[in-house]
């Protein structure tokens, strides 16, 4: 982002832009920051906020071997050549963002330093600084007008703290960063105070004292455009001012939260410390946590890289708040420790924690030599190598996870199979080995899914110590989780969305799994809403996205598939003339008969589409449902959330109209393999072509479209009934197409949101905006449209660093075989800010009967042989586990159900014959039900029973 032009480079900033917004991004581009201390914590902070105009990195120390274990930018050769840390780090930080000016300072910063040089900075961050120096710098920053925002950070082994002082009065434009939503209104009482009820009991998410603005209210029109302060009555209702003298509420309308700035007040660090001391004296004789003091004193000289990463992310977010005024700042202290990591290690000999002169000395001081060796031997499988995955690899490198000399390995794979994304895993592997050349990192290109279970099979999972998922895709996470449960492997899961993040730790036989809980299903937009009654911008964007998929992906694919099945148009014609019905033929022939062959025809098609989408659709709806239409109960048909459409007259001089025509024509040219030039895209050429286009006269249909039926589902075009008249018309069209020798091949597109040159986003943005205009909905800009249409999850480096650090902390506990109470799940929102650490959900154990229990981690095993019968299998289960099987199911196939006819005869059949396994299949997991304690009761559930086809099949 160039500060002079204020243009935001979306190739670099798009996901961060969704989190911060353009105003904050522009403020960052005009800000200068001073960061002192290039140790592990300082470099983590630098990594996360490098999007400002200028940053000065300050440090006075030389590179040491110790630094290799906490500063991912320092290399072994830097230590050998005794370079200054800041000189090494500066060019590598600068590489992260070409728009940021990065300079260095190695001057002394102490009690005698003239601090006036700090006046040119908007924010000052100190790490690795003595408390007296932090106080002095903080006082100086606080006294300036305007105050310089000050952040002090310390890391002492397992303990870290952050302090913020943004001045006497610090105004925040948006404390939460949440995007306000339009909430439709069910009713407003004519009372004092007036009570507003949300439609369909939708939660309003408001707090007392906040304000909302009203729009499109029918009847009580005096409220429209006014801002009202609310008093919350319930999750679905709130009170506003006196409405008793207003006109009665009639129908419709919605409200939106009005964001109001909030002022925060800070005291300087000396004042804050004094206040804390006073409060402690008031408490008197406050108990000292002697265990914590012991752990702190023992590890203070050490470094725990994951903890530095987590707190570095938090501190970086505070830097962004300081220079943008967006999100609620920390007030004023954050303290975090990882005492549960070192608590089980206190009984170890002190020699375990002694330095050995290598890169792991800082880590060793915290967790001991034995734990370091266990990390070196670790074999990890990480699924997903995006932002979180890369941060995880950085933590692995600093921790020494998966060293080649220790037979360890980190295998990484992207869930996506896109070639451009596959190369990311190789690049990430190379970058990780640059940080720590001793790591063994293996990059895979195979997608992790049921189709690749022959690659990522049980033997593969058995070779692992744990699995890490760093994915956005929920179904992918569920699949990986099921494989981990099946193979008794720990799973560390995490994710972020903007400033929010979560971690979930899944340990065999201790915790529930990812699949143990289900998120509520994503609400689908009703078919009739998309087609005829959009009420919010998300509806018009999804409509435009569907149009793209239907016209430029689905139909061309259908077309190609049809002609791959049928050898020629002549053969199809002969079969249709004999009365044969060919699935898909009607739709394919329609495409064939309308197939353009020149650029001019593509423009014509685009113009007719404009007429159809944005004028005739509105005219037809208003014909079918005039504005005064009423429902059976007497209420108006056109009331919120239904919006009556307004037909749009085409105007080439309107840039939105022009963009729709050109982008649509380009996409049609793409699927029909029609070439065009830059001149063909000019307004002059397009205007010339459009001048020759004849728009057929419109006459409304008297049939009510199923797209207005609120119970209707999206139809399957392939199975739509075709009339005899339509069949005859299709035959004529096919004869004409054969005569003109039209092609039988199309080129389906794949929606690509990030390539601005392909016209995809031009089409979706313009189509959505035009439809929004037609329905009096506020159009979305290109950026918002791209986020919604492309299902982009907003991301920011601060949250990514924090979540990866927290996961890596749990990894140490998993490797150490810690007790359940040591593990922590986390949810945080750095915008508010809030960090919540909780114990994982303890595994549930289900009683079958007679003190026989099972959990999700249990899998009973039976070993058979080639002639092993179903009867022998059931006897083996009863003898081994002490309970009578009553039903056996394999997948969806019922192998044995007593009440099913003929199933009793199956008892004599071999398991091989019943299951018919593939040649290389060693086992199958069967669902077995068990006999209830009393007759008439339902069969009892149990764990899966893994049946091995041969006695030696249980060994990998």
mmCIF file of C-alpha atoms in Angstrom, residues 46-339:
data_model
loop_
_atom_site.group_PDB
_atom_site.id
_atom_site.type_symbol
_atom_site.label_atom_id
_atom_site.label_comp_id
_atom_site.label_asym_id
_atom_site.label_seq_id
_atom_site.Cartn_x
_atom_site.Cartn_y
_atom_site.Cartn_z
ATOM 1 C CA UNK A 46 7.507 -7.089 13.967
ATOM 2 C CA UNK A 47 6.216 -9.942 11.831
ATOM 3 C CA UNK A 48 2.563 -9.135 12.492
ATOM 4 C CA UNK A 49 2.234 -5.380 12.017
ATOM 5 C CA UNK A 50 4.509 -4.668 9.052
ATOM 6 C CA UNK A 51 1.911 -2.726 7.065
ATOM 7 C CA UNK A 52 2.739 0.781 8.260
ATOM 8 C CA UNK A 53 4.512 3.611 6.458
ATOM 9 C CA UNK A 54 7.769 3.235 8.362
ATOM 10 C CA UNK A 55 9.195 1.148 11.172
ATOM 11 C CA UNK A 56 12.437 1.552 13.057
ATOM 12 C CA UNK A 57 13.904 -1.625 14.507
ATOM 13 C CA UNK A 58 16.134 -1.010 17.533
ATOM 14 C CA UNK A 59 18.557 -3.420 19.161
ATOM 15 C CA UNK A 60 22.087 -3.285 20.577
ATOM 16 C CA UNK A 61 22.955 -6.990 20.868
ATOM 17 C CA UNK A 62 25.001 -9.355 18.701
ATOM 18 C CA UNK A 63 23.642 -12.629 17.371
ATOM 19 C CA UNK A 64 24.199 -15.590 19.684
ATOM 20 C CA UNK A 65 23.571 -19.304 19.297
ATOM 21 C CA UNK A 66 20.735 -18.836 21.786
ATOM 22 C CA UNK A 67 18.926 -16.582 19.283
ATOM 23 C CA UNK A 68 18.588 -19.435 16.761
ATOM 24 C CA UNK A 69 15.949 -20.966 19.004
ATOM 25 C CA UNK A 70 13.731 -17.903 19.282
ATOM 26 C CA UNK A 71 14.427 -15.507 16.360
ATOM 27 C CA UNK A 72 13.397 -17.131 13.089
ATOM 28 C CA UNK A 73 15.275 -14.529 11.008
ATOM 29 C CA UNK A 74 18.725 -15.269 12.464
ATOM 30 C CA UNK A 75 20.880 -17.974 10.815
ATOM 31 C CA UNK A 76 23.905 -19.936 11.992
ATOM 32 C CA UNK A 77 26.236 -17.928 9.750
ATOM 33 C CA UNK A 78 24.995 -14.717 11.359
ATOM 34 C CA UNK A 79 26.091 -16.071 14.733
ATOM 35 C CA UNK A 80 29.488 -17.191 13.434
ATOM 36 C CA UNK A 81 30.160 -13.792 11.869
ATOM 37 C CA UNK A 82 29.047 -12.023 15.086
ATOM 38 C CA UNK A 83 26.635 -9.719 13.262
ATOM 39 C CA UNK A 84 24.321 -7.398 15.103
ATOM 40 C CA UNK A 85 20.815 -8.788 15.474
ATOM 41 C CA UNK A 86 19.148 -5.666 14.109
ATOM 42 C CA UNK A 87 21.347 -5.656 10.984
ATOM 43 C CA UNK A 88 20.428 -9.264 10.259
ATOM 44 C CA UNK A 89 16.724 -8.820 10.893
ATOM 45 C CA UNK A 90 16.168 -5.539 9.025
ATOM 46 C CA UNK A 91 16.427 -6.742 5.373
ATOM 47 C CA UNK A 92 14.390 -9.858 6.164
ATOM 48 C CA UNK A 93 11.609 -7.817 7.758
ATOM 49 C CA UNK A 94 11.721 -5.413 4.789
ATOM 50 C CA UNK A 95 11.179 -8.347 2.388
ATOM 51 C CA UNK A 96 7.799 -8.999 3.988
ATOM 52 C CA UNK A 97 6.325 -5.785 2.580
ATOM 53 C CA UNK A 98 7.889 -3.669 -0.173
ATOM 54 C CA UNK A 99 5.667 -0.703 0.729
ATOM 55 C CA UNK A 100 7.106 -0.271 4.238
ATOM 56 C CA UNK A 101 10.265 1.701 4.893
ATOM 57 C CA UNK A 102 12.324 -0.237 7.445
ATOM 58 C CA UNK A 103 15.383 1.302 9.086
ATOM 59 C CA UNK A 104 17.514 0.387 12.071
ATOM 60 C CA UNK A 105 18.963 1.879 15.212
ATOM 61 C CA UNK A 106 21.680 0.332 17.395
ATOM 62 C CA UNK A 107 22.220 3.356 19.617
ATOM 63 C CA UNK A 108 22.050 2.926 23.360
ATOM 64 C CA UNK A 109 18.603 3.372 24.871
ATOM 65 C CA UNK A 110 18.996 3.853 28.612
ATOM 66 C CA UNK A 111 18.378 6.228 31.505
ATOM 67 C CA UNK A 112 20.638 8.884 29.936
ATOM 68 C CA UNK A 113 19.235 8.802 26.393
ATOM 69 C CA UNK A 114 17.582 11.957 25.045
ATOM 70 C CA UNK A 115 14.112 10.674 24.149
ATOM 71 C CA UNK A 116 13.158 13.569 21.864
ATOM 72 C CA UNK A 117 13.895 11.374 18.815
ATOM 73 C CA UNK A 118 10.719 9.407 19.650
ATOM 74 C CA UNK A 119 8.487 12.379 18.754
ATOM 75 C CA UNK A 120 8.366 11.357 15.089
ATOM 76 C CA UNK A 121 6.656 8.064 15.920
ATOM 77 C CA UNK A 122 2.982 7.402 16.525
ATOM 78 C CA UNK A 123 3.664 4.239 18.529
ATOM 79 C CA UNK A 124 6.620 2.996 20.596
ATOM 80 C CA UNK A 125 7.033 -0.657 21.627
ATOM 81 C CA UNK A 126 9.671 -1.816 24.084
ATOM 82 C CA UNK A 127 10.722 -5.433 24.622
ATOM 83 C CA UNK A 128 13.721 -6.730 26.545
ATOM 84 C CA UNK A 129 13.856 -3.407 28.440
ATOM 85 C CA UNK A 130 14.336 -2.913 32.158
ATOM 86 C CA UNK A 131 11.287 -1.742 34.078
ATOM 87 C CA UNK A 132 12.850 1.639 34.947
ATOM 88 C CA UNK A 133 13.513 2.328 31.271
ATOM 89 C CA UNK A 134 9.964 1.305 30.346
ATOM 90 C CA UNK A 135 8.596 3.713 32.946
ATOM 91 C CA UNK A 136 10.798 6.563 31.686
ATOM 92 C CA UNK A 137 9.880 6.045 28.019
ATOM 93 C CA UNK A 138 6.208 5.620 28.915
ATOM 94 C CA UNK A 139 6.181 8.899 30.867
ATOM 95 C CA UNK A 140 7.760 10.692 27.933
ATOM 96 C CA UNK A 141 5.244 9.257 25.454
ATOM 97 C CA UNK A 142 2.283 10.010 27.718
ATOM 98 C CA UNK A 143 3.349 13.656 28.117
ATOM 99 C CA UNK A 144 3.449 14.432 24.386
ATOM 100 C CA UNK A 145 0.661 16.252 22.547
ATOM 101 C CA UNK A 146 -0.809 14.239 20.982
ATOM 102 C CA UNK A 147 0.462 11.396 23.147
ATOM 103 C CA UNK A 148 2.667 8.747 21.578
ATOM 104 C CA UNK A 149 1.029 5.358 22.079
ATOM 105 C CA UNK A 150 3.220 3.184 24.290
ATOM 106 C CA UNK A 151 3.330 -0.620 24.571
ATOM 107 C CA UNK A 152 5.672 -2.501 26.891
ATOM 108 C CA UNK A 153 6.166 -6.252 26.578
ATOM 109 C CA UNK A 154 8.187 -8.695 28.662
ATOM 110 C CA UNK A 155 8.793 -12.439 28.309
ATOM 111 C CA UNK A 156 10.442 -14.381 31.130
ATOM 112 C CA UNK A 157 10.430 -18.049 30.209
ATOM 113 C CA UNK A 158 6.919 -19.282 30.904
ATOM 114 C CA UNK A 159 5.536 -15.842 31.883
ATOM 115 C CA UNK A 160 4.700 -12.922 29.612
ATOM 116 C CA UNK A 161 3.011 -9.589 30.066
ATOM 117 C CA UNK A 162 1.817 -6.690 27.899
ATOM 118 C CA UNK A 163 1.153 -3.118 29.057
ATOM 119 C CA UNK A 164 -0.605 -0.408 26.979
ATOM 120 C CA UNK A 165 -0.859 3.355 27.468
ATOM 121 C CA UNK A 166 -2.544 5.299 24.671
ATOM 122 C CA UNK A 167 -2.909 8.607 26.501
ATOM 123 C CA UNK A 168 -5.417 10.383 28.724
ATOM 124 C CA UNK A 169 -8.154 10.140 26.109
ATOM 125 C CA UNK A 170 -8.050 7.651 23.259
ATOM 126 C CA UNK A 171 -11.003 7.602 20.865
ATOM 127 C CA UNK A 172 -11.962 4.334 19.204
ATOM 128 C CA UNK A 173 -14.146 4.598 16.120
ATOM 129 C CA UNK A 174 -15.310 0.974 16.178
ATOM 130 C CA UNK A 175 -14.790 -1.011 19.408
ATOM 131 C CA UNK A 176 -15.872 -4.417 18.054
ATOM 132 C CA UNK A 177 -15.294 -4.374 14.315
ATOM 133 C CA UNK A 178 -18.474 -6.373 13.759
ATOM 134 C CA UNK A 179 -20.387 -5.476 10.597
ATOM 135 C CA UNK A 180 -23.883 -4.162 11.477
ATOM 136 C CA UNK A 181 -26.709 -6.247 10.041
ATOM 137 C CA UNK A 182 -30.125 -5.205 8.791
ATOM 138 C CA UNK A 183 -32.740 -6.683 11.150
ATOM 139 C CA UNK A 184 -36.309 -6.730 9.880
ATOM 140 C CA UNK A 185 -39.149 -5.547 12.109
ATOM 141 C CA UNK A 186 -42.227 -7.531 13.109
ATOM 142 C CA UNK A 187 -43.960 -4.794 15.095
ATOM 143 C CA UNK A 188 -43.533 -1.436 16.852
ATOM 144 C CA UNK A 189 -45.985 -0.562 19.607
ATOM 145 C CA UNK A 190 -47.627 2.891 19.815
ATOM 146 C CA UNK A 191 -46.664 3.427 23.439
ATOM 147 C CA UNK A 192 -44.321 5.131 25.875
ATOM 148 C CA UNK A 193 -41.789 3.730 25.416
ATOM 149 C CA UNK A 194 -42.332 2.134 22.030
ATOM 150 C CA UNK A 195 -41.339 -1.535 21.876
ATOM 151 C CA UNK A 196 -39.714 -2.923 18.727
ATOM 152 C CA UNK A 197 -40.010 -6.656 18.020
ATOM 153 C CA UNK A 198 -37.759 -8.413 15.511
ATOM 154 C CA UNK A 199 -39.237 -10.481 12.704
ATOM 155 C CA UNK A 200 -39.242 -14.267 13.194
ATOM 156 C CA UNK A 201 -37.698 -13.891 16.655
ATOM 157 C CA UNK A 202 -34.369 -12.992 15.100
ATOM 158 C CA UNK A 203 -31.893 -11.922 17.814
ATOM 159 C CA UNK A 204 -30.968 -8.257 17.546
ATOM 160 C CA UNK A 205 -27.602 -8.554 19.298
ATOM 161 C CA UNK A 206 -27.920 -5.070 20.836
ATOM 162 C CA UNK A 207 -26.879 -3.734 24.214
ATOM 163 C CA UNK A 208 -28.693 -1.116 26.276
ATOM 164 C CA UNK A 209 -27.357 2.331 25.447
ATOM 165 C CA UNK A 210 -26.543 1.562 21.834
ATOM 166 C CA UNK A 211 -28.348 3.331 19.004
ATOM 167 C CA UNK A 212 -30.064 2.128 15.852
ATOM 168 C CA UNK A 213 -31.328 3.846 12.723
ATOM 169 C CA UNK A 214 -34.701 2.954 11.178
ATOM 170 C CA UNK A 215 -35.429 2.499 7.462
ATOM 171 C CA UNK A 216 -38.488 1.696 5.327
ATOM 172 C CA UNK A 217 -40.959 1.529 8.230
ATOM 173 C CA UNK A 218 -44.551 1.518 7.002
ATOM 174 C CA UNK A 219 -47.169 3.521 8.916
ATOM 175 C CA UNK A 220 -44.925 4.895 11.669
ATOM 176 C CA UNK A 221 -42.963 6.756 9.008
ATOM 177 C CA UNK A 222 -41.719 9.402 11.466
ATOM 178 C CA UNK A 223 -39.089 6.881 12.616
ATOM 179 C CA UNK A 224 -37.500 6.505 9.182
ATOM 180 C CA UNK A 225 -34.021 7.974 9.070
ATOM 181 C CA UNK A 226 -33.977 8.705 12.814
ATOM 182 C CA UNK A 227 -31.431 7.386 15.288
ATOM 183 C CA UNK A 228 -32.897 5.970 18.488
ATOM 184 C CA UNK A 229 -31.181 4.828 21.663
ATOM 185 C CA UNK A 230 -32.305 1.369 22.765
ATOM 186 C CA UNK A 231 -33.057 -0.322 26.054
ATOM 187 C CA UNK A 232 -32.910 -4.095 25.649
ATOM 188 C CA UNK A 233 -35.979 -6.019 26.867
ATOM 189 C CA UNK A 234 -35.212 -9.476 25.458
ATOM 190 C CA UNK A 235 -32.974 -11.029 22.784
ATOM 191 C CA UNK A 236 -35.733 -10.249 20.247
ATOM 192 C CA UNK A 237 -37.144 -6.909 21.452
ATOM 193 C CA UNK A 238 -36.079 -3.522 22.772
ATOM 194 C CA UNK A 239 -37.608 -0.210 23.830
ATOM 195 C CA UNK A 240 -37.057 3.175 22.170
ATOM 196 C CA UNK A 241 -38.506 6.647 22.803
ATOM 197 C CA UNK A 242 -42.155 7.595 23.207
ATOM 198 C CA UNK A 243 -44.059 6.511 20.077
ATOM 199 C CA UNK A 244 -47.564 7.107 21.431
ATOM 200 C CA UNK A 245 -48.060 10.284 19.349
ATOM 201 C CA UNK A 246 -46.681 8.775 16.124
ATOM 202 C CA UNK A 247 -48.795 7.181 13.428
ATOM 203 C CA UNK A 248 -49.616 3.508 14.055
ATOM 204 C CA UNK A 249 -47.116 0.962 12.774
ATOM 205 C CA UNK A 250 -48.430 -0.693 9.623
ATOM 206 C CA UNK A 251 -45.787 -3.030 8.187
ATOM 207 C CA UNK A 252 -42.197 -3.657 7.241
ATOM 208 C CA UNK A 253 -39.042 -1.747 7.944
ATOM 209 C CA UNK A 254 -35.686 -2.647 9.407
ATOM 210 C CA UNK A 255 -33.107 -1.177 11.738
ATOM 211 C CA UNK A 256 -29.298 -1.134 11.737
ATOM 212 C CA UNK A 257 -26.897 -0.598 14.619
ATOM 213 C CA UNK A 258 -25.226 2.812 14.513
ATOM 214 C CA UNK A 259 -21.543 2.591 15.379
ATOM 215 C CA UNK A 260 -20.611 5.317 17.854
ATOM 216 C CA UNK A 261 -17.050 6.216 18.907
ATOM 217 C CA UNK A 262 -15.957 5.369 22.430
ATOM 218 C CA UNK A 263 -13.272 7.100 24.503
ATOM 219 C CA UNK A 264 -10.821 5.099 26.623
ATOM 220 C CA UNK A 265 -8.612 6.575 29.348
ATOM 221 C CA UNK A 266 -5.137 5.383 30.278
ATOM 222 C CA UNK A 267 -2.599 6.070 32.984
ATOM 223 C CA UNK A 268 1.142 5.727 32.488
ATOM 224 C CA UNK A 269 2.989 2.634 33.639
ATOM 225 C CA UNK A 270 4.317 4.219 36.860
ATOM 226 C CA UNK A 271 0.805 5.374 37.738
ATOM 227 C CA UNK A 272 -0.664 2.023 36.800
ATOM 228 C CA UNK A 273 1.877 0.141 38.864
ATOM 229 C CA UNK A 274 1.208 2.464 41.805
ATOM 230 C CA UNK A 275 -2.512 1.821 41.529
ATOM 231 C CA UNK A 276 -1.885 -1.924 41.499
ATOM 232 C CA UNK A 277 0.379 -1.659 44.521
ATOM 233 C CA UNK A 278 -2.288 0.299 46.416
ATOM 234 C CA UNK A 279 -4.926 -2.313 45.598
ATOM 235 C CA UNK A 280 -2.547 -5.057 46.746
ATOM 236 C CA UNK A 281 -1.928 -3.246 50.046
ATOM 237 C CA UNK A 282 -5.668 -2.935 50.560
ATOM 238 C CA UNK A 283 -6.018 -6.685 50.138
ATOM 239 C CA UNK A 284 -3.273 -7.192 52.756
ATOM 240 C CA UNK A 285 -1.485 -10.471 53.251
ATOM 241 C CA UNK A 286 -2.478 -11.610 49.775
ATOM 242 C CA UNK A 287 -1.318 -15.213 49.314
ATOM 243 C CA UNK A 288 1.713 -15.656 47.083
ATOM 244 C CA UNK A 289 1.588 -18.402 44.491
ATOM 245 C CA UNK A 290 4.824 -20.056 45.503
ATOM 246 C CA UNK A 291 4.640 -22.621 42.687
ATOM 247 C CA UNK A 292 4.407 -19.865 40.097
ATOM 248 C CA UNK A 293 7.290 -17.952 41.701
ATOM 249 C CA UNK A 294 9.395 -21.126 41.665
ATOM 250 C CA UNK A 295 8.572 -21.875 38.004
ATOM 251 C CA UNK A 296 9.204 -18.275 36.975
ATOM 252 C CA UNK A 297 12.573 -18.056 38.710
ATOM 253 C CA UNK A 298 13.609 -21.385 37.233
ATOM 254 C CA UNK A 299 12.696 -20.527 33.622
ATOM 255 C CA UNK A 300 13.051 -16.722 33.488
ATOM 256 C CA UNK A 301 16.286 -16.870 31.497
ATOM 257 C CA UNK A 302 14.739 -19.285 28.988
ATOM 258 C CA UNK A 303 12.450 -18.789 26.020
ATOM 259 C CA UNK A 304 9.275 -20.616 25.058
ATOM 260 C CA UNK A 305 8.797 -19.736 21.355
ATOM 261 C CA UNK A 306 5.082 -20.655 21.131
ATOM 262 C CA UNK A 307 4.259 -18.394 24.084
ATOM 263 C CA UNK A 308 6.220 -15.562 22.457
ATOM 264 C CA UNK A 309 4.294 -16.131 19.224
ATOM 265 C CA UNK A 310 0.923 -16.080 20.981
ATOM 266 C CA UNK A 311 1.624 -12.920 22.973
ATOM 267 C CA UNK A 312 3.431 -11.331 20.032
ATOM 268 C CA UNK A 313 0.188 -11.644 18.085
ATOM 269 C CA UNK A 314 -1.770 -10.043 20.920
ATOM 270 C CA UNK A 315 0.730 -7.183 21.284
ATOM 271 C CA UNK A 316 0.785 -6.580 17.528
ATOM 272 C CA UNK A 317 -2.982 -6.220 17.534
ATOM 273 C CA UNK A 318 -2.592 -3.536 20.199
ATOM 274 C CA UNK A 319 -0.110 -1.745 17.916
ATOM 275 C CA UNK A 320 -2.712 -1.727 15.142
ATOM 276 C CA UNK A 321 -5.326 -0.386 17.562
ATOM 277 C CA UNK A 322 -2.918 2.324 18.715
ATOM 278 C CA UNK A 323 -2.352 3.694 15.221
ATOM 279 C CA UNK A 324 -5.806 3.155 13.721
ATOM 280 C CA UNK A 325 -8.249 3.757 16.576
ATOM 281 C CA UNK A 326 -10.124 0.602 15.568
ATOM 282 C CA UNK A 327 -11.085 -2.082 18.109
ATOM 283 C CA UNK A 328 -11.167 -1.802 21.895
ATOM 284 C CA UNK A 329 -7.670 -1.488 23.375
ATOM 285 C CA UNK A 330 -6.267 -3.556 26.199
ATOM 286 C CA UNK A 331 -6.833 -1.835 29.531
ATOM 287 C CA UNK A 332 -4.078 -1.889 30.473
ATOM 288 C CA UNK A 333 -2.348 -5.098 31.489
ATOM 289 C CA UNK A 334 -2.294 -8.610 30.042
ATOM 290 C CA UNK A 335 -0.562 -11.402 31.920
ATOM 291 C CA UNK A 336 -0.263 -14.945 30.596
ATOM 292 C CA UNK A 337 1.722 -17.931 31.774
ATOM 293 C CA UNK A 338 2.273 -21.518 30.740
ATOM 294 C CA UNK A 339 2.940 -22.914 34.201
#
